Coordinates of N, CA, C and O in Angstrom, one line a residue:
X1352 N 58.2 29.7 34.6 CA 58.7 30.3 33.4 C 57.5 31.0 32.8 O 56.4 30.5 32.7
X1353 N 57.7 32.3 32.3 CA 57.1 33.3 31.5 C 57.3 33.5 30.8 O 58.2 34.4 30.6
X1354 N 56.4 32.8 29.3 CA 56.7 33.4 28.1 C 56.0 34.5 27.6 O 54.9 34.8 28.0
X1355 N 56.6 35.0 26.6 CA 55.9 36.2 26.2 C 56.4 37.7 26.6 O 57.2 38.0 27.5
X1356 N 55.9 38.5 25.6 CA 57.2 40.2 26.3 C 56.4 40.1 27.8 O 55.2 40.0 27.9
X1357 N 57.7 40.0 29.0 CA 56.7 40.5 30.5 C 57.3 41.7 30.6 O 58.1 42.1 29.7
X1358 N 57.1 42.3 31.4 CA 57.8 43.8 32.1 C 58.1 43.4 33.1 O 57.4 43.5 34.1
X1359 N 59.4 42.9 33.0 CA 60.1 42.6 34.8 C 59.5 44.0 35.7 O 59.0 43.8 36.8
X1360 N 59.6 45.2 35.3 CA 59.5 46.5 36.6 C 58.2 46.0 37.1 O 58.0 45.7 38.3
X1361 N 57.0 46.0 35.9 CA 55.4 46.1 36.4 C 55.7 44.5 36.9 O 55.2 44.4 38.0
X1362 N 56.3 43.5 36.4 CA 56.2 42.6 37.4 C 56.6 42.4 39.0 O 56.1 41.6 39.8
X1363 N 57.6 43.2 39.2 CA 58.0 43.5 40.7 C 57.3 44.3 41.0 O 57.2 44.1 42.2
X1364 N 56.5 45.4 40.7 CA 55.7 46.0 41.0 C 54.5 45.5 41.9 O 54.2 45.8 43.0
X1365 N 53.9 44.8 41.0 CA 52.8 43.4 41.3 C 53.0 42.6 42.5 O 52.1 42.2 43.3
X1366 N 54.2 42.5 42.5 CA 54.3 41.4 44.0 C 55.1 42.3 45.0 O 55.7 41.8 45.9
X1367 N 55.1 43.5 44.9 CA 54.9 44.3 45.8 C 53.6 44.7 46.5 O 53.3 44.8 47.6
X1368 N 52.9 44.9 45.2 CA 51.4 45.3 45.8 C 50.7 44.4 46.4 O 49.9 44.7 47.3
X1369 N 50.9 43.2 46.0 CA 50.2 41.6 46.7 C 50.5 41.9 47.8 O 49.6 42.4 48.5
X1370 N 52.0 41.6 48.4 CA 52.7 41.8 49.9 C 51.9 42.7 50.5 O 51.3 42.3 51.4
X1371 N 51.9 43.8 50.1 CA 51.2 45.0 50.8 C 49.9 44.6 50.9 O 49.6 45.1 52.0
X1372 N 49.1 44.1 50.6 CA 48.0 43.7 50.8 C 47.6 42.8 51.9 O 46.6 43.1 52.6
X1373 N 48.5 41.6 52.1 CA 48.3 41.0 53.2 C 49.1 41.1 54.0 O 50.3 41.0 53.7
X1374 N 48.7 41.2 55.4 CA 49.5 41.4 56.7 C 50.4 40.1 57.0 O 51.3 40.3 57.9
X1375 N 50.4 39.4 56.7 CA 51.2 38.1 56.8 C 52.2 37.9 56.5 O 53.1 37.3 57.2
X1376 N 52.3 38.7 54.8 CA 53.8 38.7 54.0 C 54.2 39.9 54.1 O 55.0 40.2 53.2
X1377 N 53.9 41.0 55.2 CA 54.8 42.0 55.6 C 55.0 41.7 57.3 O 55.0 42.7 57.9
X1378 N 55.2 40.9 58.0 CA 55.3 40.6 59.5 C 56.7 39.8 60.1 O 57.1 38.8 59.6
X1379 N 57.0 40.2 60.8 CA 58.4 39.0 61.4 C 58.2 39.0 62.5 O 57.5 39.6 63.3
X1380 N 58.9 38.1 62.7 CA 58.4 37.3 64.0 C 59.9 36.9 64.4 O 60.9 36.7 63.6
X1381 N 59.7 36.6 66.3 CA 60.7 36.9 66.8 C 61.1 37.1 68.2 O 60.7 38.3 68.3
X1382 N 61.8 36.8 69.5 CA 62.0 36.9 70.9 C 61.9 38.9 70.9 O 62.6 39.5 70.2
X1383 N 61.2 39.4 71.5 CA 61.1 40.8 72.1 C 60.3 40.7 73.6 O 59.3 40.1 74.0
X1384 N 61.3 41.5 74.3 CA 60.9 41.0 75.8 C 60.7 39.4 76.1 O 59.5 39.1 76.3
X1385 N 61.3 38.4 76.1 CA 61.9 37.5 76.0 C 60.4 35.9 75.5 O 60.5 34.7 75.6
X1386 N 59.5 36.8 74.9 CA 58.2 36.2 74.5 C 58.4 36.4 72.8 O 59.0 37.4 72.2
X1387 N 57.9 35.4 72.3 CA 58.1 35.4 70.9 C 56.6 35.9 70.5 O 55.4 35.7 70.9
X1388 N 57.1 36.6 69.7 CA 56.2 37.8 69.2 C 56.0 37.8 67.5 O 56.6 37.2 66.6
X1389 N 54.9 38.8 67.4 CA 55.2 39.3 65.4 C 54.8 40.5 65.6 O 53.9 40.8 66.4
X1390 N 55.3 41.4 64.9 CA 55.7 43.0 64.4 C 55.6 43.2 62.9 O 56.1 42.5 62.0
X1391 N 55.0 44.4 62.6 CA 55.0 44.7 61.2 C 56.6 45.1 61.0 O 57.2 46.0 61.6
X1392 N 57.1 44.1 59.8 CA 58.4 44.5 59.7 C 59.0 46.1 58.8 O 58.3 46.5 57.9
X1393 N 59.8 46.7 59.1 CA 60.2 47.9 58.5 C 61.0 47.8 57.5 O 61.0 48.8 56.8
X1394 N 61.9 46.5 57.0 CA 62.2 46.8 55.8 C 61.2 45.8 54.9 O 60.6 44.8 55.3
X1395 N 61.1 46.4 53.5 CA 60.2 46.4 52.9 C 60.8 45.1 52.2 O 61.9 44.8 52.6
X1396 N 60.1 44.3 51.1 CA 59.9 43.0 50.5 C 61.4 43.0 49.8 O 61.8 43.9 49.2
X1397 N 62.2 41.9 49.9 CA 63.5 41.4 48.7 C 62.7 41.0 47.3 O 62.1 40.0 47.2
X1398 N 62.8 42.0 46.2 CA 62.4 42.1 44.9 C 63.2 42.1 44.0 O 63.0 43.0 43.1
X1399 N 64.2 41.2 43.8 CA 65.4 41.4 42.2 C 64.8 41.4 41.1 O 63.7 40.9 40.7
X1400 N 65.7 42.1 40.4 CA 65.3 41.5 38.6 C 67.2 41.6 38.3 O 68.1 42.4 38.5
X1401 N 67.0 40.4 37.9 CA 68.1 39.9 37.4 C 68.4 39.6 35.5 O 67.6 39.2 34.6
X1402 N 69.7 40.0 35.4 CA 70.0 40.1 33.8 C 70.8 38.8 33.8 O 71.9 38.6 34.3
X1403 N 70.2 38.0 33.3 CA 70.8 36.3 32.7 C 72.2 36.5 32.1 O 73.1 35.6 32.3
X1404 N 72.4 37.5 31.4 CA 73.8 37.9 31.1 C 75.1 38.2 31.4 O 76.2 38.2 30.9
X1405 N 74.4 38.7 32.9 CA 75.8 39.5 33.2 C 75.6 38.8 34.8 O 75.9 39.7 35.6
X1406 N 75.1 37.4 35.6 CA 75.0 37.3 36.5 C 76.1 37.0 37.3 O 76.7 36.3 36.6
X1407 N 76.7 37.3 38.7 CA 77.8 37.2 38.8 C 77.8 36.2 40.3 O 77.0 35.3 40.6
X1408 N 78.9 36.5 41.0 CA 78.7 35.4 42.1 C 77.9 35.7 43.3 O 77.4 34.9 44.1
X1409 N 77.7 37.2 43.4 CA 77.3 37.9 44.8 C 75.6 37.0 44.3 O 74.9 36.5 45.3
X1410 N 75.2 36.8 43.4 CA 74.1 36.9 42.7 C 73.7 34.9 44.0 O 72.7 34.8 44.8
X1411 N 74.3 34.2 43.9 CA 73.9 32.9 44.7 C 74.3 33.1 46.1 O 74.1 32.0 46.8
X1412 N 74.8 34.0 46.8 CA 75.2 34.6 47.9 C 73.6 35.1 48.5 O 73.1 35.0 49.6
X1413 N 72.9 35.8 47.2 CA 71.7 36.9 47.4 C 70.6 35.4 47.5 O 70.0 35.0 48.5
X1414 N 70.5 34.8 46.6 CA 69.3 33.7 46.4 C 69.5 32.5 47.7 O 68.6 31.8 48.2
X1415 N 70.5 32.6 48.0 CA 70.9 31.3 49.3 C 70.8 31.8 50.3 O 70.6 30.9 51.1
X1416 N 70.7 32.8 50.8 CA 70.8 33.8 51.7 C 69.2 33.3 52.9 O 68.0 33.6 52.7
X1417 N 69.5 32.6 54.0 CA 68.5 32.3 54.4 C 68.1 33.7 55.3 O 68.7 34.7 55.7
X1418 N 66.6 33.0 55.6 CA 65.5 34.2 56.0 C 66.0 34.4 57.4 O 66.3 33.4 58.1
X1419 N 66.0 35.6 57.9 CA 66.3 35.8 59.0 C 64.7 36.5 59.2 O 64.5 37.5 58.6
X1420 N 63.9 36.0 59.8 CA 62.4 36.1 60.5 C 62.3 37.8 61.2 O 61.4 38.6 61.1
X1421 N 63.6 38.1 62.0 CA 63.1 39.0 63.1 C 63.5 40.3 62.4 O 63.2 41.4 62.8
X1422 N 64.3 39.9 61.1 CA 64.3 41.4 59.9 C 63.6 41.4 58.6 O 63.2 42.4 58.1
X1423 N 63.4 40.3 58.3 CA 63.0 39.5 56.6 C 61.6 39.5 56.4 O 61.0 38.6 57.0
X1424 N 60.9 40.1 55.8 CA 59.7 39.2 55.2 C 59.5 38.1 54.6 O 59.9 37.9 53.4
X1425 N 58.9 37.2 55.2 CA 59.0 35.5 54.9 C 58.9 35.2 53.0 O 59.2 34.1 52.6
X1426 N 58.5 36.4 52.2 CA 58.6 35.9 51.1 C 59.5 37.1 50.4 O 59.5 38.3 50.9
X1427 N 60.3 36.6 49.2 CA 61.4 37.4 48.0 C 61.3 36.8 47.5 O 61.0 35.6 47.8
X1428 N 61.4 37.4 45.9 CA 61.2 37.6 44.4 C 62.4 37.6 44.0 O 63.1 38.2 44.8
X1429 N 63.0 37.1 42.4 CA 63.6 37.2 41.7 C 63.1 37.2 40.4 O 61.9 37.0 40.2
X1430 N 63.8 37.3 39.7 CA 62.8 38.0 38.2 C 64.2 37.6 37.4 O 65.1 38.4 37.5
X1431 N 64.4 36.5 36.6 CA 65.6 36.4 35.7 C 65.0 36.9 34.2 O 63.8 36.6 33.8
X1432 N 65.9 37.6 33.6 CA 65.3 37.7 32.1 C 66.9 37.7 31.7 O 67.8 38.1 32.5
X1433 N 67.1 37.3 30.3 CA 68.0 37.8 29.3 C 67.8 38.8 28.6 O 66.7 39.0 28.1
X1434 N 69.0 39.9 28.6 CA 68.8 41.0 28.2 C 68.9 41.2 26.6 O 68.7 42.3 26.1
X1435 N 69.3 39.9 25.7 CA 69.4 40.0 25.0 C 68.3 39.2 24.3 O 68.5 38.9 23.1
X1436 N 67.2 38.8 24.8 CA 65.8 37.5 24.3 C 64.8 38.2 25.4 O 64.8 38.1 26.6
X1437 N 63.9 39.1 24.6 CA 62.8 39.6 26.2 C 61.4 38.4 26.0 O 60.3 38.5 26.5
X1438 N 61.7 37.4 25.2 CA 60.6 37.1 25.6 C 60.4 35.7 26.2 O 59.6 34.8 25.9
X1439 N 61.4 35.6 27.2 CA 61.5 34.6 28.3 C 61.6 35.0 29.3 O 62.4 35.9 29.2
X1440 N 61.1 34.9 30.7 CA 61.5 35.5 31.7 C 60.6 34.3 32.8 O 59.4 33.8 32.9
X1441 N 61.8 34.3 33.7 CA 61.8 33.3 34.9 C 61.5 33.9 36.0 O 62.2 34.8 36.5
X1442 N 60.2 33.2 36.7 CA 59.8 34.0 38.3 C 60.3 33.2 39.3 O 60.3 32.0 38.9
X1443 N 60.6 33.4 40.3 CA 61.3 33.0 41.4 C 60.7 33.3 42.7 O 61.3 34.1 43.3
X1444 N 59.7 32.9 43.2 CA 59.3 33.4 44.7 C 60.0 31.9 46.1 O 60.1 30.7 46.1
X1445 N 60.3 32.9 46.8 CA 60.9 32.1 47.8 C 59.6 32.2 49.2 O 59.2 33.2 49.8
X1446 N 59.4 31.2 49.3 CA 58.3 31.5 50.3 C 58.8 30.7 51.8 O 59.2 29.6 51.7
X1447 N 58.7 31.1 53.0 CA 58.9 30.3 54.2 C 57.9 29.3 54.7 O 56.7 29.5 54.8
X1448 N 58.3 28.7 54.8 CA 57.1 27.2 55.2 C 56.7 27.7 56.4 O 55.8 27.1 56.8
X1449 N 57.0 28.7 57.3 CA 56.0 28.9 58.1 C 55.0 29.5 58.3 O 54.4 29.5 59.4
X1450 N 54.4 30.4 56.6 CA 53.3 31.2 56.2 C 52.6 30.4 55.0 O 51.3 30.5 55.1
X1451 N 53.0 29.9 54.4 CA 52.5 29.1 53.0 C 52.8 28.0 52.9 O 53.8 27.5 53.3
X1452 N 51.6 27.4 52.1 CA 51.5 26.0 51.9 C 51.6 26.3 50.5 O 52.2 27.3 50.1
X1453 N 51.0 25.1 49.6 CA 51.1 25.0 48.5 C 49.9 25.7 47.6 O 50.0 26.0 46.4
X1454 N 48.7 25.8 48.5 CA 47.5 26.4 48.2 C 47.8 28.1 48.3 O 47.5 28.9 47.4
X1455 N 48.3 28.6 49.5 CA 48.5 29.8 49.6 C 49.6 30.6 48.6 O 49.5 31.8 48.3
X1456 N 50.7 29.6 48.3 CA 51.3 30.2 47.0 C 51.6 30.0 45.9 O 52.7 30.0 45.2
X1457 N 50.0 29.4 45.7 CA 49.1 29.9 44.2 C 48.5 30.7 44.3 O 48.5 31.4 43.3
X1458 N 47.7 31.1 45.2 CA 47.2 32.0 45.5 C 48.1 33.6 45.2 O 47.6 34.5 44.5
X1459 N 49.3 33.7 45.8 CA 50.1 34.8 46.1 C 50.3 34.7 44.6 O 49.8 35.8 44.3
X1460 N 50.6 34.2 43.7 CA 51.0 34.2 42.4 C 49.6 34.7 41.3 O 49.4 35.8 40.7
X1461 N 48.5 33.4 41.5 CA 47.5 34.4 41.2 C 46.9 36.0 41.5 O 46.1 36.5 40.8
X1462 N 47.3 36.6 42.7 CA 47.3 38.0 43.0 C 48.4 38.9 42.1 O 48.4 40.1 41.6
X1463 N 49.4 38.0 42.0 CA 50.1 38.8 41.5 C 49.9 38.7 40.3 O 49.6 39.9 40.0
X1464 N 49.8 38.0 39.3 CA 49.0 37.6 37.8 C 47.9 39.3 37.7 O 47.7 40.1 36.8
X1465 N 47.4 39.3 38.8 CA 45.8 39.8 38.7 C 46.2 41.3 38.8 O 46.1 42.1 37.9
X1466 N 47.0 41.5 40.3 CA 48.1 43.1 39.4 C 49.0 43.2 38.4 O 49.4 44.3 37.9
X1467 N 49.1 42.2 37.9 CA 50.6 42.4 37.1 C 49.7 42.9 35.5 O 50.3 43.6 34.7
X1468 N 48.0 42.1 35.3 CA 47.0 42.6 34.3 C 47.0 44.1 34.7 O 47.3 45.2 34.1
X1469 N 46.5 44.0 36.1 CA 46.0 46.0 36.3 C 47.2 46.4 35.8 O 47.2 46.7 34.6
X1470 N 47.9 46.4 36.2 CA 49.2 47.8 36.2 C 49.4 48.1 34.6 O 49.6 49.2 34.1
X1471 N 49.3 46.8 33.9 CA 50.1 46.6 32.7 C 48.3 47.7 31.5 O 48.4 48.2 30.3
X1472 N 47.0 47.7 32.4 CA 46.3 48.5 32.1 C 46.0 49.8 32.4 O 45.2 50.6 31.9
X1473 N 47.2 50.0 33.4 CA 47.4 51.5 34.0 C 46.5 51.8 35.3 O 46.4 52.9 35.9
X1474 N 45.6 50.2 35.9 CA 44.8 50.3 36.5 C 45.6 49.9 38.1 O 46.5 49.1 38.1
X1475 N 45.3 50.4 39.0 CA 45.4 49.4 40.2 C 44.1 49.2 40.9 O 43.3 50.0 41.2
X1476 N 44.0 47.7 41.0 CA 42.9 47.2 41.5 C 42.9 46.9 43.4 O 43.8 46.2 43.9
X1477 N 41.8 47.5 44.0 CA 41.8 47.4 45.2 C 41.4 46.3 45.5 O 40.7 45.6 44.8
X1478 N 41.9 45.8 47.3 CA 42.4 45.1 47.9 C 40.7 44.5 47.5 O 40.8 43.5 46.8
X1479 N 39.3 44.8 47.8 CA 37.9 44.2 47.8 C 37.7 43.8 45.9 O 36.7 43.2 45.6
X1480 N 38.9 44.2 44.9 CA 38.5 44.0 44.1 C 38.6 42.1 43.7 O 37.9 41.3 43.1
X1481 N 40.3 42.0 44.4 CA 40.7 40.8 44.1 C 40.3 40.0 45.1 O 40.7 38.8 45.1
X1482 N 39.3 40.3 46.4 CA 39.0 39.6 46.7 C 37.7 38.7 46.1 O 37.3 37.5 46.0
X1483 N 36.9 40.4 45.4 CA 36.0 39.7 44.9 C 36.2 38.4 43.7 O 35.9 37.3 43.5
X1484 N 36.9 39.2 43.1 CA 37.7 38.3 42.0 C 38.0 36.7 42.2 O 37.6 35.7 41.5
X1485 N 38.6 37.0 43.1 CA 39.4 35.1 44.2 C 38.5 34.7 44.1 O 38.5 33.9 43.1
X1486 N 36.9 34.9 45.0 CA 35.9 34.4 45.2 C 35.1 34.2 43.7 O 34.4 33.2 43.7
X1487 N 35.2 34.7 42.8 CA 34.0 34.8 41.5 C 34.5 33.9 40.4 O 33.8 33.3 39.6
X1488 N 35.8 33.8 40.4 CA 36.6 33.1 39.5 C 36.5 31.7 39.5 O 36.5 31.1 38.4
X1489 N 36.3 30.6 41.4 CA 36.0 29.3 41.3 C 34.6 29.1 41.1 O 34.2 28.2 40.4
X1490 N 34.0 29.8 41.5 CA 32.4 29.6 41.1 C 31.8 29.6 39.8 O 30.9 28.9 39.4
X1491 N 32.7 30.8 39.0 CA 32.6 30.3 37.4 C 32.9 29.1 37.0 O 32.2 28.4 36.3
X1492 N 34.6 28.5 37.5 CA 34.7 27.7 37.1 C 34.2 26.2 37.6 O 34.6 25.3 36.9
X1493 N 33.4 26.0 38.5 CA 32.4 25.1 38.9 C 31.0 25.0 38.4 O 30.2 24.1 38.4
X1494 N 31.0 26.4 37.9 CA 29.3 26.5 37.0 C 29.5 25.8 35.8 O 28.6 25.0 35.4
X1495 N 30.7 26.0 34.9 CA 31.1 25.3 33.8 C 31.6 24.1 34.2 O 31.2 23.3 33.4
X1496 N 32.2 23.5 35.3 CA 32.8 22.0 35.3 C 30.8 21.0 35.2 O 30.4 19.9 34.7
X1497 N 30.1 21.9 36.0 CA 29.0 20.8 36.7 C 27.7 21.5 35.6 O 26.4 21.4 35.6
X1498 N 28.5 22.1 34.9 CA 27.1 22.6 34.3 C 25.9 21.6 33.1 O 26.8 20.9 32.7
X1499 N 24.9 21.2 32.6 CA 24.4 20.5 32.2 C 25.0 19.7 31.3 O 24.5 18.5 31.3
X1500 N 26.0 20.0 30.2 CA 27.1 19.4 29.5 C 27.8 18.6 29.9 O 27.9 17.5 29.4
X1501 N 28.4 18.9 31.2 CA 28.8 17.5 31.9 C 28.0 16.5 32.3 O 28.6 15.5 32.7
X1502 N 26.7 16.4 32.3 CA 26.1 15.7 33.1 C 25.0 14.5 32.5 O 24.1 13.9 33.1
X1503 N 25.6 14.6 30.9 CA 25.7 13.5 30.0 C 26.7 12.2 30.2 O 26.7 11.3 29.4

């Protein structure tokens, strides 16, 4: 849950750009020439934004909908907001247990956190920026956990 005005668009935006970033959450996998294989997949990421108000039935048809690997990218987004209250809004990532653990999608969420600031700055930040970022952010926060204040 997301409180606060979000921008469902720049939020689907964001976890488009994550995906695109790593080769893993654009790939499927799958029997070609009778060897199981992985291929950069050609259709691009399942990204909804859904209106709380008007949802209908096709709507649990789309979210149940299991992954088919040899067309699907192992992760889709949903984005619930009420169109009539913008300042709630519910994220939804569906991730395949055969790419992510529980570490990797916090990870994909913090990426997306980290575009969803760029974009909403007019900025897009490159792929070396959030790496540096990933990398700079635990180290701060271990300079402050171990720093001499603790050590009273």
């Amino acid at each position: 849950d997301l409180e606060g005005d979000v921008d469902p668009d720049i939020l689907r935006t964001a976890f488009l750009n994550t995906v695109s970033h790593y080769p893993i959450l654009h790939t499927c996998y799958g029997r070609r020439d009778q060897l199981l294989r992985s291929w950069t997949c050609e259709n691009g990421p399942e990204a909804y934004i859904h209106d709380l108000s008007s949802i209908d039935n096709d709507h649990n048809e789309t979210i149940h909908r299991p992954f088919n690997l040899e067309t699907d990218l192992p992760v889709k987004l949903h984005i619930y907001r009420d169109s009539t209250e913008s300042t709630h809004t519910r994220l939804v990532m569906i991730v395949h247990h055969m790419i992510a653990d529980e570490k990797c999608v916090n990870l994909i969420l913090e990426q997306i956190a980290y575009h969803y600031v760029a974009l909403t700055f007019r900025k897009t930040p490159t792929h070396d920026d959030i790496v540096k970022d990933a990398m700079i952010a635990p180290l701060q926060q271990r300079s402050t956990d171990w720093g001499p204040s603790s050590m009273s």
